[in-house]
């Protein structure tokens, strides 16, 4: 009986390990293809060892027209929109977290519903509106729409993190004469550093990989971000420069990786003074 039970446990463990290996392979194989194909002079859709290591694919894409200008446009668009999103989310989440009102829950449910709307469903009226207010084919118009599209979920995240900061710390600051805005900036936001980091990374990543919005709202080729210009590697009649596409994908992913590395220590931290009012 004991042998049978042990055998079943071993079988279940092996099945779980096999499932995890299959799942890991589903993530690793595309990444392996990108790395190997970027160094392969004869890259194709197969995951294989390069025919010969070369940096010609990187030399071909590292030009202002192909990589540097689109990356700069992406940094301007996503960086500005992320900053605007984080600031507006913090200002919107603060009263929702600190003040009780019968309108809080309906408001939160409304913005939660806004996150479920597909971007394609609202793009036609947005496009018509942008044409009417002369924001079409402008960087600032795309930044505003990026921020507006990410704001509902950012408010939800920011409020949940803000709820974890003890209100007693703010009350002590109010006693010393601080205003609500001062307590938000000097007490709440520093204590919820991990939450601000999560909202920042989430918003930036979602904007960085967005193809449809800038493709619809921007018309001038010189203003196109990297998420749109990557489409140039897909030629006519199914011809694709796989090696250059893989090299561009690596360069395109670098800013997101660097952003995560820079704030990773904030993601792993807790609320530094979360227990300051206890004891």
PDB file of C-alpha atoms in Angstrom:
ATOM      1  CA  UNK A   1       0.000   0.000   0.000  1.00  0.00           C
ATOM      2  CA  UNK A   2       2.794   2.371   0.977  1.00  0.00           C
ATOM      3  CA  UNK A   3       4.698   1.447  -2.187  1.00  0.00           C
ATOM      4  CA  UNK A   4       1.635   2.187  -4.318  1.00  0.00           C
ATOM      5  CA  UNK A   5       1.115   5.575  -2.646  1.00  0.00           C
ATOM      6  CA  UNK A   6       4.772   6.491  -3.130  1.00  0.00           C
ATOM      7  CA  UNK A   7       4.561   5.419  -6.778  1.00  0.00           C
ATOM      8  CA  UNK A   8       1.525   7.643  -7.355  1.00  0.00           C
ATOM      9  CA  UNK A   9       3.292  10.598  -5.782  1.00  0.00           C
ATOM     10  CA  UNK A  10       6.322  10.011  -7.979  1.00  0.00           C
ATOM     11  CA  UNK A  11       4.132   9.789 -11.090  1.00  0.00           C
ATOM     12  CA  UNK A  12       2.325  13.027 -10.211  1.00  0.00           C
ATOM     13  CA  UNK A  13       5.611  14.798  -9.538  1.00  0.00           C
ATOM     14  CA  UNK A  14       7.065  13.628 -12.850  1.00  0.00           C
ATOM     15  CA  UNK A  15       3.915  14.726 -14.675  1.00  0.00           C
ATOM     16  CA  UNK A  16       4.093  18.143 -13.014  1.00  0.00           C
ATOM     17  CA  UNK A  17       7.781  18.468 -13.904  1.00  0.00           C
ATOM     18  CA  UNK A  18       7.058  17.501 -17.502  1.00  0.00           C
ATOM     19  CA  UNK A  19       4.293  20.093 -17.702  1.00  0.00           C
ATOM     20  CA  UNK A  20       6.596  22.777 -16.321  1.00  0.00           C
ATOM     21  CA  UNK A  21       9.298  21.827 -18.837  1.00  0.00           C
ATOM     22  CA  UNK A  22       6.833  22.132 -21.709  1.00  0.00           C
ATOM     23  CA  UNK A  23       5.703  25.523 -20.404  1.00  0.00           C
ATOM     24  CA  UNK A  24       9.319  26.673 -20.016  1.00  0.00           C
ATOM     25  CA  UNK A  25      10.107  25.549 -23.561  1.00  0.00           C
ATOM     26  CA  UNK A  26       7.175  27.608 -24.863  1.00  0.00           C
ATOM     27  CA  UNK A  27       8.846  30.707 -23.387  1.00  0.00           C
ATOM     28  CA  UNK A  28      12.489  29.819 -24.072  1.00  0.00           C
ATOM     29  CA  UNK A  29      12.242  28.761 -27.729  1.00  0.00           C
ATOM     30  CA  UNK A  30      11.085  32.175 -29.076  1.00  0.00           C
ATOM     31  CA  UNK A  31      13.816  33.902 -27.062  1.00  0.00           C
ATOM     32  CA  UNK A  32      16.392  31.410 -28.324  1.00  0.00           C
ATOM     33  CA  UNK A  33      15.272  32.054 -31.899  1.00  0.00           C
ATOM     34  CA  UNK A  34      15.703  35.824 -31.457  1.00  0.00           C
ATOM     35  CA  UNK A  35      19.218  35.511 -30.023  1.00  0.00           C
ATOM     36  CA  UNK A  36      20.444  32.875 -32.494  1.00  0.00           C
ATOM     37  CA  UNK A  37      18.867  34.471 -35.567  1.00  0.00           C
ATOM     38  CA  UNK A  38      20.356  37.877 -34.760  1.00  0.00           C
ATOM     39  CA  UNK A  39      23.828  36.324 -35.160  1.00  0.00           C
ATOM     40  CA  UNK A  40      22.976  34.121 -38.143  1.00  0.00           C
ATOM     41  CA  UNK A  41      23.734  35.441 -41.674  1.00  0.00           C
ATOM     42  CA  UNK A  42      21.148  33.012 -43.097  1.00  0.00           C
ATOM     43  CA  UNK A  43      18.429  33.174 -40.469  1.00  0.00           C
ATOM     44  CA  UNK A  44      15.006  31.711 -41.076  1.00  0.00           C
ATOM     45  CA  UNK A  45      12.064  30.568 -38.960  1.00  0.00           C
ATOM     46  CA  UNK A  46      13.875  27.536 -37.584  1.00  0.00           C
ATOM     47  CA  UNK A  47      15.546  27.503 -34.165  1.00  0.00           C
ATOM     48  CA  UNK A  48      19.023  26.340 -35.081  1.00  0.00           C
ATOM     49  CA  UNK A  49      22.672  27.035 -34.470  1.00  0.00           C
ATOM     50  CA  UNK A  50      23.904  29.914 -36.657  1.00  0.00           C
ATOM     51  CA  UNK A  51      25.666  28.992 -39.888  1.00  0.00           C
ATOM     52  CA  UNK A  52      28.378  31.385 -38.793  1.00  0.00           C
ATOM     53  CA  UNK A  53      28.490  34.096 -36.150  1.00  0.00           C
ATOM     54  CA  UNK A  54      28.195  37.577 -37.570  1.00  0.00           C
ATOM     55  CA  UNK A  55      27.231  41.073 -36.447  1.00  0.00           C
ATOM     56  CA  UNK A  56      26.116  42.144 -39.908  1.00  0.00           C
ATOM     57  CA  UNK A  57      22.460  42.106 -38.850  1.00  0.00           C
ATOM     58  CA  UNK A  58      23.185  44.649 -36.113  1.00  0.00           C
ATOM     59  CA  UNK A  59      25.316  46.748 -38.469  1.00  0.00           C
ATOM     60  CA  UNK A  60      22.415  46.836 -40.934  1.00  0.00           C
ATOM     61  CA  UNK A  61      19.850  48.119 -38.422  1.00  0.00           C
ATOM     62  CA  UNK A  62      21.928  50.481 -36.278  1.00  0.00           C
ATOM     63  CA  UNK A  63      21.177  53.540 -38.376  1.00  0.00           C
ATOM     64  CA  UNK A  64      19.173  56.681 -37.541  1.00  0.00           C
ATOM     65  CA  UNK A  65      16.358  55.887 -39.971  1.00  0.00           C
ATOM     66  CA  UNK A  66      15.869  52.264 -38.946  1.00  0.00           C
ATOM     67  CA  UNK A  67      16.559  52.195 -35.197  1.00  0.00           C
ATOM     68  CA  UNK A  68      17.731  55.351 -33.459  1.00  0.00           C
ATOM     69  CA  UNK A  69      14.948  57.746 -34.511  1.00  0.00           C
ATOM     70  CA  UNK A  70      12.114  55.241 -33.888  1.00  0.00           C
ATOM     71  CA  UNK A  71      13.599  54.344 -30.487  1.00  0.00           C
ATOM     72  CA  UNK A  72      13.855  58.020 -29.565  1.00  0.00           C
ATOM     73  CA  UNK A  73      10.229  58.514 -30.612  1.00  0.00           C
ATOM     74  CA  UNK A  74       9.219  55.523 -28.479  1.00  0.00           C
ATOM     75  CA  UNK A  75      11.104  56.868 -25.461  1.00  0.00           C
ATOM     76  CA  UNK A  76       9.454  60.291 -25.846  1.00  0.00           C
ATOM     77  CA  UNK A  77       5.974  58.833 -26.280  1.00  0.00           C
ATOM     78  CA  UNK A  78       6.103  56.124 -23.631  1.00  0.00           C
ATOM     79  CA  UNK A  79       8.228  58.027 -21.123  1.00  0.00           C
ATOM     80  CA  UNK A  80       6.035  61.127 -21.217  1.00  0.00           C
ATOM     81  CA  UNK A  81       2.814  59.114 -21.159  1.00  0.00           C
ATOM     82  CA  UNK A  82       4.066  56.961 -18.270  1.00  0.00           C
ATOM     83  CA  UNK A  83       4.986  60.033 -16.235  1.00  0.00           C
ATOM     84  CA  UNK A  84       1.584  61.568 -16.923  1.00  0.00           C
ATOM     85  CA  UNK A  85      -0.156  58.298 -16.043  1.00  0.00           C
ATOM     86  CA  UNK A  86       1.668  57.863 -12.722  1.00  0.00           C
ATOM     87  CA  UNK A  87       1.050  61.466 -11.648  1.00  0.00           C
ATOM     88  CA  UNK A  88      -2.653  61.395 -12.549  1.00  0.00           C
ATOM     89  CA  UNK A  89      -3.125  57.939 -11.018  1.00  0.00           C
ATOM     90  CA  UNK A  90      -1.589  59.075  -7.725  1.00  0.00           C
ATOM     91  CA  UNK A  91      -3.783  62.179  -7.594  1.00  0.00           C
ATOM     92  CA  UNK A  92      -6.906  60.157  -8.433  1.00  0.00           C
ATOM     93  CA  UNK A  93      -6.136  57.261  -6.080  1.00  0.00           C
ATOM     94  CA  UNK A  94      -5.432  59.464  -3.047  1.00  0.00           C
ATOM     95  CA  UNK A  95      -9.026  60.650  -2.375  1.00  0.00           C
ATOM     96  CA  UNK A  96     -10.353  57.176  -3.241  1.00  0.00           C
ATOM     97  CA  UNK A  97      -8.048  55.652  -0.641  1.00  0.00           C
ATOM     98  CA  UNK A  98      -8.248  58.278   2.102  1.00  0.00           C
ATOM     99  CA  UNK A  99     -11.826  59.556   1.993  1.00  0.00           C
ATOM    100  CA  UNK A 100     -14.993  57.496   2.281  1.00  0.00           C
ATOM    101  CA  UNK A 101     -17.869  58.335  -0.042  1.00  0.00           C
ATOM    102  CA  UNK A 102     -20.832  56.480  -1.455  1.00  0.00           C
ATOM    103  CA  UNK A 103     -19.528  57.352  -4.918  1.00  0.00           C
ATOM    104  CA  UNK A 104     -16.165  55.588  -4.446  1.00  0.00           C
ATOM    105  CA  UNK A 105     -17.355  52.107  -5.365  1.00  0.00           C
ATOM    106  CA  UNK A 106     -19.444  53.171  -8.401  1.00  0.00           C
ATOM    107  CA  UNK A 107     -16.497  55.229  -9.633  1.00  0.00           C
ATOM    108  CA  UNK A 108     -14.071  52.317  -9.234  1.00  0.00           C
ATOM    109  CA  UNK A 109     -16.466  49.953 -10.988  1.00  0.00           C
ATOM    110  CA  UNK A 110     -16.845  52.456 -13.816  1.00  0.00           C
ATOM    111  CA  UNK A 111     -13.129  52.765 -14.435  1.00  0.00           C
ATOM    112  CA  UNK A 112     -12.806  48.984 -14.115  1.00  0.00           C
ATOM    113  CA  UNK A 113     -15.353  48.681 -16.915  1.00  0.00           C
ATOM    114  CA  UNK A 114     -13.277  51.150 -18.928  1.00  0.00           C
ATOM    115  CA  UNK A 115     -10.298  48.762 -18.787  1.00  0.00           C
ATOM    116  CA  UNK A 116     -12.354  46.045 -20.477  1.00  0.00           C
ATOM    117  CA  UNK A 117     -13.175  48.126 -23.552  1.00  0.00           C
ATOM    118  CA  UNK A 118     -11.181  46.925 -26.590  1.00  0.00           C
ATOM    119  CA  UNK A 119      -9.002  49.631 -28.041  1.00  0.00           C
ATOM    120  CA  UNK A 120     -10.330  48.945 -31.530  1.00  0.00           C
ATOM    121  CA  UNK A 121     -13.885  49.731 -30.389  1.00  0.00           C
ATOM    122  CA  UNK A 122     -13.051  53.282 -29.367  1.00  0.00           C
ATOM    123  CA  UNK A 123     -10.401  54.129 -31.939  1.00  0.00           C
ATOM    124  CA  UNK A 124     -12.851  55.323 -34.623  1.00  0.00           C
ATOM    125  CA  UNK A 125     -14.508  58.001 -32.425  1.00  0.00           C
ATOM    126  CA  UNK A 126     -11.110  58.897 -30.948  1.00  0.00           C
ATOM    127  CA  UNK A 127      -9.676  59.352 -34.431  1.00  0.00           C
ATOM    128  CA  UNK A 128     -12.616  61.572 -35.433  1.00  0.00           C
ATOM    129  CA  UNK A 129     -12.214  63.606 -32.232  1.00  0.00           C
ATOM    130  CA  UNK A 130      -8.477  64.048 -32.759  1.00  0.00           C
ATOM    131  CA  UNK A 131      -9.066  65.250 -36.316  1.00  0.00           C
ATOM    132  CA  UNK A 132     -11.603  67.799 -35.072  1.00  0.00           C
ATOM    133  CA  UNK A 133      -9.349  69.181 -32.288  1.00  0.00           C
ATOM    134  CA  UNK A 134      -6.253  69.094 -34.521  1.00  0.00           C
ATOM    135  CA  UNK A 135      -4.371  66.479 -32.468  1.00  0.00           C
ATOM    136  CA  UNK A 136      -3.989  63.905 -35.222  1.00  0.00           C
ATOM    137  CA  UNK A 137      -0.378  63.232 -36.267  1.00  0.00           C
ATOM    138  CA  UNK A 138       0.993  64.936 -33.142  1.00  0.00           C
ATOM    139  CA  UNK A 139       3.209  63.482 -30.440  1.00  0.00           C
ATOM    140  CA  UNK A 140       1.280  65.233 -27.669  1.00  0.00           C
ATOM    141  CA  UNK A 141      -2.039  63.827 -28.866  1.00  0.00           C
ATOM    142  CA  UNK A 142      -0.650  60.277 -28.870  1.00  0.00           C
ATOM    143  CA  UNK A 143       0.842  60.840 -25.413  1.00  0.00           C
ATOM    144  CA  UNK A 144      -2.526  61.981 -24.064  1.00  0.00           C
ATOM    145  CA  UNK A 145      -4.301  58.959 -25.504  1.00  0.00           C
ATOM    146  CA  UNK A 146      -1.636  56.566 -24.232  1.00  0.00           C
ATOM    147  CA  UNK A 147      -2.001  58.011 -20.732  1.00  0.00           C
ATOM    148  CA  UNK A 148      -5.806  57.982 -20.874  1.00  0.00           C
ATOM    149  CA  UNK A 149      -5.899  54.347 -22.000  1.00  0.00           C
ATOM    150  CA  UNK A 150      -3.625  53.179 -19.158  1.00  0.00           C
ATOM    151  CA  UNK A 151      -5.046  55.423 -16.447  1.00  0.00           C
ATOM    152  CA  UNK A 152      -8.040  53.289 -15.310  1.00  0.00           C
ATOM    153  CA  UNK A 153      -5.976  50.236 -14.397  1.00  0.00           C
ATOM    154  CA  UNK A 154      -3.184  52.440 -13.007  1.00  0.00           C
ATOM    155  CA  UNK A 155      -5.705  54.079 -10.638  1.00  0.00           C
ATOM    156  CA  UNK A 156      -6.825  50.644  -9.424  1.00  0.00           C
ATOM    157  CA  UNK A 157      -3.253  49.526  -8.782  1.00  0.00           C
ATOM    158  CA  UNK A 158      -2.246  52.788  -7.138  1.00  0.00           C
ATOM    159  CA  UNK A 159      -5.256  52.781  -4.808  1.00  0.00           C
ATOM    160  CA  UNK A 160      -4.582  49.222  -3.643  1.00  0.00           C
ATOM    161  CA  UNK A 161      -0.983  50.067  -2.811  1.00  0.00           C
ATOM    162  CA  UNK A 162      -1.993  53.352  -1.181  1.00  0.00           C
ATOM    163  CA  UNK A 163      -4.428  51.523   1.111  1.00  0.00           C
ATOM    164  CA  UNK A 164      -1.420  49.803   2.684  1.00  0.00           C
ATOM    165  CA  UNK A 165       0.104  53.059   3.954  1.00  0.00           C
ATOM    166  CA  UNK A 166      -1.087  53.812   7.522  1.00  0.00           C
ATOM    167  CA  UNK A 167      -3.227  56.913   7.648  1.00  0.00           C
ATOM    168  CA  UNK A 168      -1.877  57.707  11.144  1.00  0.00           C
ATOM    169  CA  UNK A 169       1.412  58.832   9.599  1.00  0.00           C
ATOM    170  CA  UNK A 170      -0.431  61.417   7.537  1.00  0.00           C
ATOM    171  CA  UNK A 171      -2.434  62.586  10.518  1.00  0.00           C
ATOM    172  CA  UNK A 172       0.809  63.285  12.347  1.00  0.00           C
ATOM    173  CA  UNK A 173       1.976  65.378   9.381  1.00  0.00           C
ATOM    174  CA  UNK A 174      -1.344  67.220   9.292  1.00  0.00           C
ATOM    175  CA  UNK A 175      -0.883  68.058  12.967  1.00  0.00           C
ATOM    176  CA  UNK A 176       2.449  69.663  12.042  1.00  0.00           C
ATOM    177  CA  UNK A 177       0.708  71.827   9.445  1.00  0.00           C
ATOM    178  CA  UNK A 178       1.216  69.783   6.258  1.00  0.00           C
ATOM    179  CA  UNK A 179      -1.451  69.909   3.574  1.00  0.00           C
ATOM    180  CA  UNK A 180      -2.961  66.846   1.915  1.00  0.00           C
ATOM    181  CA  UNK A 181      -0.808  67.359  -1.185  1.00  0.00           C
ATOM    182  CA  UNK A 182       2.331  67.674   0.943  1.00  0.00           C
ATOM    183  CA  UNK A 183       1.518  64.517   2.875  1.00  0.00           C
ATOM    184  CA  UNK A 184       0.890  62.687  -0.392  1.00  0.00           C
ATOM    185  CA  UNK A 185       4.220  63.740  -1.869  1.00  0.00           C
ATOM    186  CA  UNK A 186       6.399  63.503   1.248  1.00  0.00           C
ATOM    187  CA  UNK A 187       4.843  60.586   3.129  1.00  0.00           C
ATOM    188  CA  UNK A 188       2.493  58.398   1.109  1.00  0.00           C
ATOM    189  CA  UNK A 189       4.374  58.124  -2.184  1.00  0.00           C
ATOM    190  CA  UNK A 190       7.811  57.449  -0.602  1.00  0.00           C
ATOM    191  CA  UNK A 191       6.297  54.695   1.564  1.00  0.00           C
ATOM    192  CA  UNK A 192       4.567  53.058  -1.388  1.00  0.00           C
ATOM    193  CA  UNK A 193       7.681  53.046  -3.560  1.00  0.00           C
ATOM    194  CA  UNK A 194       7.129  49.425  -4.690  1.00  0.00           C
ATOM    195  CA  UNK A 195       3.599  50.317  -5.779  1.00  0.00           C
ATOM    196  CA  UNK A 196       4.761  53.321  -7.788  1.00  0.00           C
ATOM    197  CA  UNK A 197       7.426  51.115  -9.390  1.00  0.00           C
ATOM    198  CA  UNK A 198       4.848  48.482 -10.352  1.00  0.00           C
ATOM    199  CA  UNK A 199       2.533  51.073 -11.911  1.00  0.00           C
ATOM    200  CA  UNK A 200       5.469  52.651 -13.755  1.00  0.00           C
ATOM    201  CA  UNK A 201       6.755  49.377 -15.198  1.00  0.00           C
ATOM    202  CA  UNK A 202       3.285  48.109 -16.105  1.00  0.00           C
ATOM    203  CA  UNK A 203       2.288  51.329 -17.838  1.00  0.00           C
ATOM    204  CA  UNK A 204       5.571  51.701 -19.712  1.00  0.00           C
ATOM    205  CA  UNK A 205       5.616  48.100 -20.932  1.00  0.00           C
ATOM    206  CA  UNK A 206       2.001  48.241 -22.129  1.00  0.00           C
ATOM    207  CA  UNK A 207       2.703  51.441 -24.064  1.00  0.00           C
ATOM    208  CA  UNK A 208       6.091  50.310 -25.375  1.00  0.00           C
ATOM    209  CA  UNK A 209       4.626  47.301 -27.164  1.00  0.00           C
ATOM    210  CA  UNK A 210       1.514  49.063 -28.481  1.00  0.00           C
ATOM    211  CA  UNK A 211       1.374  49.001 -32.277  1.00  0.00           C
ATOM    212  CA  UNK A 212      -2.194  49.969 -33.064  1.00  0.00           C
ATOM    213  CA  UNK A 213      -2.490  53.362 -31.322  1.00  0.00           C
ATOM    214  CA  UNK A 214       0.549  55.116 -32.852  1.00  0.00           C
ATOM    215  CA  UNK A 215      -0.142  53.426 -36.189  1.00  0.00           C
ATOM    216  CA  UNK A 216      -3.586  55.064 -36.248  1.00  0.00           C
ATOM    217  CA  UNK A 217      -2.820  58.454 -34.680  1.00  0.00           C
ATOM    218  CA  UNK A 218       0.565  59.208 -36.260  1.00  0.00           C
ATOM    219  CA  UNK A 219       0.926  59.734 -40.018  1.00  0.00           C
ATOM    220  CA  UNK A 220       4.416  61.176 -40.476  1.00  0.00           C
ATOM    221  CA  UNK A 221       7.068  58.438 -40.865  1.00  0.00           C
ATOM    222  CA  UNK A 222       9.641  60.445 -38.895  1.00  0.00           C
ATOM    223  CA  UNK A 223       7.338  60.374 -35.832  1.00  0.00           C
ATOM    224  CA  UNK A 224       6.693  56.624 -35.863  1.00  0.00           C
ATOM    225  CA  UNK A 225       7.880  54.721 -32.766  1.00  0.00           C
ATOM    226  CA  UNK A 226       9.825  51.474 -32.882  1.00  0.00           C
ATOM    227  CA  UNK A 227       6.681  49.411 -32.272  1.00  0.00           C
ATOM    228  CA  UNK A 228       5.427  50.547 -35.703  1.00  0.00           C
ATOM    229  CA  UNK A 229       8.707  50.732 -37.602  1.00  0.00           C
ATOM    230  CA  UNK A 230       9.390  47.065 -36.828  1.00  0.00           C
ATOM    231  CA  UNK A 231       6.745  46.353 -39.465  1.00  0.00           C
ATOM    232  CA  UNK A 232       9.217  47.557 -42.115  1.00  0.00           C
ATOM    233  CA  UNK A 233      11.154  44.295 -41.810  1.00  0.00           C
ATOM    234  CA  UNK A 234       8.198  42.433 -43.301  1.00  0.00           C
ATOM    235  CA  UNK A 235       8.568  42.895 -47.034  1.00  0.00           C
ATOM    236  CA  UNK A 236       6.278  42.181 -49.966  1.00  0.00           C
ATOM    237  CA  UNK A 237       5.229  38.682 -51.004  1.00  0.00           C
ATOM    238  CA  UNK A 238       6.154  37.137 -47.667  1.00  0.00           C
ATOM    239  CA  UNK A 239       9.808  38.185 -47.779  1.00  0.00           C
ATOM    240  CA  UNK A 240      11.104  38.835 -44.258  1.00  0.00           C
ATOM    241  CA  UNK A 241      14.608  39.860 -43.178  1.00  0.00           C
ATOM    242  CA  UNK A 242      14.656  37.455 -40.247  1.00  0.00           C
ATOM    243  CA  UNK A 243      18.185  38.221 -39.108  1.00  0.00           C
ATOM    244  CA  UNK A 244      17.640  41.973 -39.073  1.00  0.00           C
ATOM    245  CA  UNK A 245      14.221  41.498 -37.472  1.00  0.00           C
ATOM    246  CA  UNK A 246      15.782  39.470 -34.643  1.00  0.00           C
ATOM    247  CA  UNK A 247      18.579  42.020 -34.154  1.00  0.00           C
ATOM    248  CA  UNK A 248      16.068  44.870 -34.058  1.00  0.00           C
ATOM    249  CA  UNK A 249      13.953  42.930 -31.536  1.00  0.00           C
ATOM    250  CA  UNK A 250      16.923  42.672 -29.188  1.00  0.00           C
ATOM    251  CA  UNK A 251      17.686  46.390 -29.433  1.00  0.00           C
ATOM    252  CA  UNK A 252      13.981  47.200 -29.124  1.00  0.00           C
ATOM    253  CA  UNK A 253      13.697  45.162 -25.901  1.00  0.00           C
ATOM    254  CA  UNK A 254      16.722  46.761 -24.247  1.00  0.00           C
ATOM    255  CA  UNK A 255      15.006  49.891 -22.780  1.00  0.00           C
ATOM    256  CA  UNK A 256      12.317  47.788 -21.069  1.00  0.00           C
ATOM    257  CA  UNK A 257      14.939  45.459 -19.591  1.00  0.00           C
ATOM    258  CA  UNK A 258      17.003  48.411 -18.379  1.00  0.00           C
ATOM    259  CA  UNK A 259      13.935  50.012 -16.797  1.00  0.00           C
ATOM    260  CA  UNK A 260      13.140  46.837 -14.898  1.00  0.00           C
ATOM    261  CA  UNK A 261      16.751  46.441 -13.736  1.00  0.00           C
ATOM    262  CA  UNK A 262      16.883  50.046 -12.533  1.00  0.00           C
ATOM    263  CA  UNK A 263      13.795  49.749 -10.323  1.00  0.00           C
ATOM    264  CA  UNK A 264      13.927  46.036  -9.497  1.00  0.00           C
ATOM    265  CA  UNK A 265      15.168  46.764  -5.985  1.00  0.00           C
ATOM    266  CA  UNK A 266      12.075  48.901  -5.413  1.00  0.00           C
ATOM    267  CA  UNK A 267       9.843  46.039  -6.522  1.00  0.00           C
ATOM    268  CA  UNK A 268      11.355  43.771  -3.899  1.00  0.00           C
ATOM    269  CA  UNK A 269      10.995  46.245  -1.054  1.00  0.00           C
ATOM    270  CA  UNK A 270       8.177  46.682   1.421  1.00  0.00           C
ATOM    271  CA  UNK A 271       6.581  49.711   2.925  1.00  0.00           C
ATOM    272  CA  UNK A 272       9.469  50.951   4.989  1.00  0.00           C
ATOM    273  CA  UNK A 273       7.450  52.516   7.793  1.00  0.00           C
ATOM    274  CA  UNK A 274       4.424  50.280   7.513  1.00  0.00           C
ATOM    275  CA  UNK A 275       4.717  49.255  11.148  1.00  0.00           C
ATOM    276  CA  UNK A 276       5.753  52.600  12.534  1.00  0.00           C
ATOM    277  CA  UNK A 277       2.433  53.157  14.275  1.00  0.00           C
ATOM    278  CA  UNK A 278       2.511  49.827  16.075  1.00  0.00           C
ATOM    279  CA  UNK A 279       4.267  48.775  19.218  1.00  0.00           C
TER     280      UNK A 279
END
